Coordinates of C-alpha atoms in Angstrom, one line a residue:
X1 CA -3.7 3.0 -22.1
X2 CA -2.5 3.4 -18.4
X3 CA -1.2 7.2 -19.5
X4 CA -4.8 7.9 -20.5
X5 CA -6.4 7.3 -16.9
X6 CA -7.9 10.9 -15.7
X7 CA -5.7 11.9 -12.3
X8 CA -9.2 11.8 -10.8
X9 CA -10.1 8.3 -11.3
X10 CA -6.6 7.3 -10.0
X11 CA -6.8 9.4 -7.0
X12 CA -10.4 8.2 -6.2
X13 CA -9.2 4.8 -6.7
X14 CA -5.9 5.4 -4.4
X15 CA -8.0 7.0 -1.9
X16 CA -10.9 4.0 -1.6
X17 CA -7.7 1.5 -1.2
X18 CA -6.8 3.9 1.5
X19 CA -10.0 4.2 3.5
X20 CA -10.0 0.5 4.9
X21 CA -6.5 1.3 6.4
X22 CA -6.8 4.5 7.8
X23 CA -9.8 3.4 9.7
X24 CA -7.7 1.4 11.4
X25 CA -6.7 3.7 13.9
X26 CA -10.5 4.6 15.2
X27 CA -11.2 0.4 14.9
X28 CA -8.4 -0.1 17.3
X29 CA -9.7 1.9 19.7
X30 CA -12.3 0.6 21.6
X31 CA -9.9 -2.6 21.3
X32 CA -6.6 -1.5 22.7
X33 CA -7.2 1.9 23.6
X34 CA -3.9 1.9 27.0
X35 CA -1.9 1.6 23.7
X36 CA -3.5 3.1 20.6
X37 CA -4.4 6.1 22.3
X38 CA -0.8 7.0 23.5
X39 CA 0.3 6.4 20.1
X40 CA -2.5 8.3 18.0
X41 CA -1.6 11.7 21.0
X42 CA 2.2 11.2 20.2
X43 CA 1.3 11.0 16.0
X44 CA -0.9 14.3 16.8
X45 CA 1.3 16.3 18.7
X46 CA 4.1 15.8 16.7
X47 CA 2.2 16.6 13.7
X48 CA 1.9 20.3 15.1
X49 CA 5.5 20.4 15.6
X50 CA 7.7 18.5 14.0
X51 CA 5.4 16.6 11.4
X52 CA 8.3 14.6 9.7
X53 CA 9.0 12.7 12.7
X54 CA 5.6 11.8 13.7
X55 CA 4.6 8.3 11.8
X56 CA 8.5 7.1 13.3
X57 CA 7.4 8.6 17.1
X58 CA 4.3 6.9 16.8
X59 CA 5.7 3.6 15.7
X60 CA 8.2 3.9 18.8
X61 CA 5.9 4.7 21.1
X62 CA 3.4 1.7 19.7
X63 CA 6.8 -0.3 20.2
X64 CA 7.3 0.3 23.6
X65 CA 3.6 0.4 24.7
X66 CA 3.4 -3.2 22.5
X67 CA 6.1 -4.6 24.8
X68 CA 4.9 -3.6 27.9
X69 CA 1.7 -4.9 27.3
X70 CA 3.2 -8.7 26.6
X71 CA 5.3 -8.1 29.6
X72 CA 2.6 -6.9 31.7
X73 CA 0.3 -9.9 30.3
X74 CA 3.1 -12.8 30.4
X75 CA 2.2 -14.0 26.9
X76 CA 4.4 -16.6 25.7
X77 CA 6.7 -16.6 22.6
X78 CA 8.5 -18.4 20.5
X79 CA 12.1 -17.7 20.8
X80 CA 13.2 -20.0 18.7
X81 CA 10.8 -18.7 15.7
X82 CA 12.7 -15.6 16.5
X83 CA 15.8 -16.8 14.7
X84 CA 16.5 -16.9 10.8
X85 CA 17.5 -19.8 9.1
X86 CA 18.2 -21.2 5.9
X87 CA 15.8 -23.9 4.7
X88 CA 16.4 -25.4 1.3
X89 CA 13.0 -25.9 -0.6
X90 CA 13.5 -27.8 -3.9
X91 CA 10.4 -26.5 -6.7
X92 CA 8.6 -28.7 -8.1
X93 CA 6.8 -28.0 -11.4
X94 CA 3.3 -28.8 -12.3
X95 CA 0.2 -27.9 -14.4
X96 CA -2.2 -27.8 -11.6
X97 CA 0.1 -24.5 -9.9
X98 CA 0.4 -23.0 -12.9
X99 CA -3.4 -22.9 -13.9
X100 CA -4.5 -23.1 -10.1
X101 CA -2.0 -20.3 -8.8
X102 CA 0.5 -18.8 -11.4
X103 CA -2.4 -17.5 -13.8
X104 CA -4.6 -16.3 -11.5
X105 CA -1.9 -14.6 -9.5
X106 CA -0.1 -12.6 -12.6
X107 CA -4.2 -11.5 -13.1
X108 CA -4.5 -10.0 -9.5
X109 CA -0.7 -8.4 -9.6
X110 CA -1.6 -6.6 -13.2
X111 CA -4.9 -5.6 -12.2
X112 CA -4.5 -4.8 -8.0
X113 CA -0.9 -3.5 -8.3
X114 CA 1.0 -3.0 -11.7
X115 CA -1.7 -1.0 -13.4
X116 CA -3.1 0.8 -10.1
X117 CA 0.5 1.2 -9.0
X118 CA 1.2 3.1 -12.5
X119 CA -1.5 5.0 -12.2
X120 CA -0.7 6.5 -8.9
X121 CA 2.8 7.4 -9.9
X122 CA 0.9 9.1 -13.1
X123 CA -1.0 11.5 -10.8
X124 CA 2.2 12.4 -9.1
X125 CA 3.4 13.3 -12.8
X126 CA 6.5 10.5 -12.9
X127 CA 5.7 8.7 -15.8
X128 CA 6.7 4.6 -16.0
X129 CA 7.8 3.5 -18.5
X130 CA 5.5 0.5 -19.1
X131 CA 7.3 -2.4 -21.1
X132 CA 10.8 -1.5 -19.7
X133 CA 8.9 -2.1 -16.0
X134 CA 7.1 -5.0 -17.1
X135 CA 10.4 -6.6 -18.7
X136 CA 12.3 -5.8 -15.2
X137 CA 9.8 -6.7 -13.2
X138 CA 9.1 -10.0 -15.0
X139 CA 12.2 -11.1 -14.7
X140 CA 12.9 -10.4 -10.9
X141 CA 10.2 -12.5 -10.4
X142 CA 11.3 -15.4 -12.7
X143 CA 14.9 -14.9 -10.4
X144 CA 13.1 -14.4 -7.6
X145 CA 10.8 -17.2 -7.7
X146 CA 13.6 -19.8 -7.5
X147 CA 13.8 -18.6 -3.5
X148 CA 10.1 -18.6 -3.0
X149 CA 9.8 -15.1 -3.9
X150 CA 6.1 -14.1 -5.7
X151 CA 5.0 -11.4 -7.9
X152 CA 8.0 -8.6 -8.1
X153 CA 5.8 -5.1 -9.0
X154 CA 5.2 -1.9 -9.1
X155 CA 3.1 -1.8 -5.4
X156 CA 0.5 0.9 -5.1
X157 CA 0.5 1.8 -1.7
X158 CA 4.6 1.6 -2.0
X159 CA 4.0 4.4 -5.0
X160 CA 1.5 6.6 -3.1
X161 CA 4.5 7.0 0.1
X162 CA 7.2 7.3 -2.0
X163 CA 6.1 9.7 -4.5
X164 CA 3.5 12.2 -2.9
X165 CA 4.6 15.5 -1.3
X166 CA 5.1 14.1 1.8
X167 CA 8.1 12.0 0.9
X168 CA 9.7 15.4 -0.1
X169 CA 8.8 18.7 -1.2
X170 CA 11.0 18.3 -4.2
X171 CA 9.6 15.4 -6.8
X172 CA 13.3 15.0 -8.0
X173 CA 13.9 14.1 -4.6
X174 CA 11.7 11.4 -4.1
X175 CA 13.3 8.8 -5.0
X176 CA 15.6 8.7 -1.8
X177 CA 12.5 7.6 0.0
X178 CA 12.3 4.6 -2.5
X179 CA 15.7 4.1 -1.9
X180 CA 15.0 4.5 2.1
X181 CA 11.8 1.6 2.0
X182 CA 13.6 -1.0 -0.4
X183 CA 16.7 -1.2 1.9
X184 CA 14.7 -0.9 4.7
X185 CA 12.5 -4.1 3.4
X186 CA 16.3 -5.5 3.2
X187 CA 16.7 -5.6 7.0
X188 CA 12.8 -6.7 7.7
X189 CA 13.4 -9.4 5.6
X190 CA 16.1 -11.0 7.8
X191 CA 14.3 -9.8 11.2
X192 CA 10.9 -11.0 9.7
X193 CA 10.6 -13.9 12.2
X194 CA 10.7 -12.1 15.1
X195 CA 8.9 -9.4 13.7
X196 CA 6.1 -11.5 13.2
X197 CA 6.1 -13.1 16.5
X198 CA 6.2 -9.6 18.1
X199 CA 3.0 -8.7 16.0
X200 CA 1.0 -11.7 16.7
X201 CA 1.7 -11.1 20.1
X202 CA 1.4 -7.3 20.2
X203 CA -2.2 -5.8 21.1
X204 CA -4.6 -6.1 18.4
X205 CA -4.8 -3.1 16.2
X206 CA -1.5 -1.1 17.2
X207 CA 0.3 -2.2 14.2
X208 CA -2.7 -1.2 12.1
X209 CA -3.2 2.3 13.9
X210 CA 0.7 3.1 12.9
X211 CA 0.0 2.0 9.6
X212 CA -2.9 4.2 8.9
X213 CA -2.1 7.5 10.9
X214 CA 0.9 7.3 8.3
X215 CA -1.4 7.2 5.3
X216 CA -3.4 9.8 6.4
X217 CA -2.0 12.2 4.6
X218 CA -1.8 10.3 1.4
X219 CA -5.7 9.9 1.6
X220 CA -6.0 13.6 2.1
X221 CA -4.6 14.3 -0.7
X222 CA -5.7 11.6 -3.3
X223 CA -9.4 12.4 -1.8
X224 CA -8.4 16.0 -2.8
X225 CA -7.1 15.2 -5.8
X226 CA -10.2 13.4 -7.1
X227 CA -12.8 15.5 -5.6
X228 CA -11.8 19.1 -6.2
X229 CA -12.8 19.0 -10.4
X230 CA -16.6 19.4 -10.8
X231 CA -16.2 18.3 -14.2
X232 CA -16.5 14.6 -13.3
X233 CA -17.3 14.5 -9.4
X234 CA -19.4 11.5 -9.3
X235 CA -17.7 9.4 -11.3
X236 CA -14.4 9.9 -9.2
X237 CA -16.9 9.3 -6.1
X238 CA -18.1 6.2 -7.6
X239 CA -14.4 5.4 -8.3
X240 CA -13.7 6.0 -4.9
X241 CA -16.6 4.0 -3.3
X242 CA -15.9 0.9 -5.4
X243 CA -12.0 0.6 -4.1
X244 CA -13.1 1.4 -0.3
X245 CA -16.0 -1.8 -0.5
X246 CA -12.9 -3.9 -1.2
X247 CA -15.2 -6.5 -3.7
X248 CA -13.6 -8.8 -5.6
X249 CA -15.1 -10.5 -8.7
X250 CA -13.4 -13.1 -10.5
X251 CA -10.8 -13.0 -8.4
X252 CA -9.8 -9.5 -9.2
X253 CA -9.7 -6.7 -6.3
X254 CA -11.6 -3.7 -6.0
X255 CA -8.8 -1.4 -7.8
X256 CA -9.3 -2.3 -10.9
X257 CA -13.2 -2.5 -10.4
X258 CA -12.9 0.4 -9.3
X259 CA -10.8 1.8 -12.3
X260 CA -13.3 -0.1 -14.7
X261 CA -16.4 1.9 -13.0
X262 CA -15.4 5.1 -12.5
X263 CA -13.9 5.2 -16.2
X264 CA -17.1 3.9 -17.6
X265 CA -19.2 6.2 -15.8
X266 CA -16.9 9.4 -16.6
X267 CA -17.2 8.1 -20.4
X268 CA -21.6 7.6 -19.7
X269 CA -22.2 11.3 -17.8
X270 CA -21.9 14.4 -19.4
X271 CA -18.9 16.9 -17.9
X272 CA -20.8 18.8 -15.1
X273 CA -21.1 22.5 -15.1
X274 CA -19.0 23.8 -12.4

């Protein structure tokens, strides 16, 4: 079923989860703009010369302009929050979690990440093997769980970086960047403390305006993706309108709405004439 979704109602959906994020930048503005603005030059100059680099200058740049703005404003933090540690958590079973959160949360990780996710690596033409992913998957959650980890999947976002043209030229090369983020999640995890004191104390929106000059590129493509065939134009728009309103009925977020809509309405329409 997920091999059978149209590239342009998974780009359209990729490129409406993309939107919110890469508006990020122009939100952060009018909020921040002594360190957004420095950041969003540094991303656009190096993106006429050295391209590759720019999303890491920018971050560095955000970075530095972050920690001179908590040094210039003397905001307070929490040192010892800063430091890792070790605190043993023993699980406790019962029905209310598993009908009040373990239900509801393998609905949203199928229908926001597993089946987007495959979709997204679909357009990209890797094909995922679906019940070998689900089995491995599965059970790195069920191992995972034991230390408080949630939901091990196949992340859509995650897919769309790794696997687009930007990652590498060469798709059989791609995976290096896969490689690159999941060791790189390795060492965030044990800095994660600090990192999150850093962000809540950073300037509101620079972490967000790295994030989405970095996706910009993704969105490009995805949005060209989806929109370039005539045949089915509006229902990829539609697709891609549904996944930027971010709704969320029954629990279940605007991917797979969006998914649901723009495959119903490419079924309804007649192919357009180009």
């Amino acid at each position: 079923m997920i091999a059978r979704i149209p590239v342009e109602i998974a780009q359209a959906m990729l490129a409406g989860v993309l939107l919110p994020l890469c508006l990020a930048p122009v939100k952060a503005v009018p909020v921040s703009p002594a360190v957004v603005v420095p950041v969003i030059a540094t991303w656009l100059v190096l993106q006429r010369f050295a391209p590759r680099w720019a999303v890491l200058a920018a971050f560095a740049v955000a970075a530095v302009g972050a920690g001179i703005d908590i040094a210039v404003t003397h905001r307070r933090l929490d040192v010892a929050g800063m430091v890792p540690h070790v605190e043993w958590t023993v699980p406790h079973w019962s029905w209310q979690a598993l009908i009040g959160v373990a239900i509801p949360l393998y609905i949203v990780t199928m229908a926001a990440q597993n089946i987007p996710g495959t979709a997204v690596m679909q357009t990209f033409d890797y094909r995922v093997p679906w019940r070998a992913a689900m089995t491995v998957t599965g059970i790195g959650t069920v191992l995972g769980s034991v230390a408080g980890g949630h939901a091990i999947n196949l992340a859509a976002i995650s897919a769309a970086l790794s696997a687009a043209p930007s990652a590498h030229p060469d798709p059989r090369r791609r995976w290096i960047a896969a490689f690159t983020a999941g060791c790189s999640y390795l060492v965030l995890a044990l800095a994660s403390g600090a990192l999150v004191t850093l962000v809540a104390a950073a300037p509101k929106g620079v972490l967000e305006t790295v994030a989405g000059l970095a996706l910009i590129a993704t969105l490009a493509g995805a949005l060209t993706a989806a929109l370039t065939p005539a045949t089915h134009r509006t229902a990829a728009a539609l697709t891609f309108l549904v996944a930027a309103s971010g709704v969320s009925l029954l629990g279940i977020g605007a991917a797979f709405w969006a998914l649901a809509a723009g495959l119903l309405v490419r079924w309804f329409l007649p192919p357009a004439t180009p």
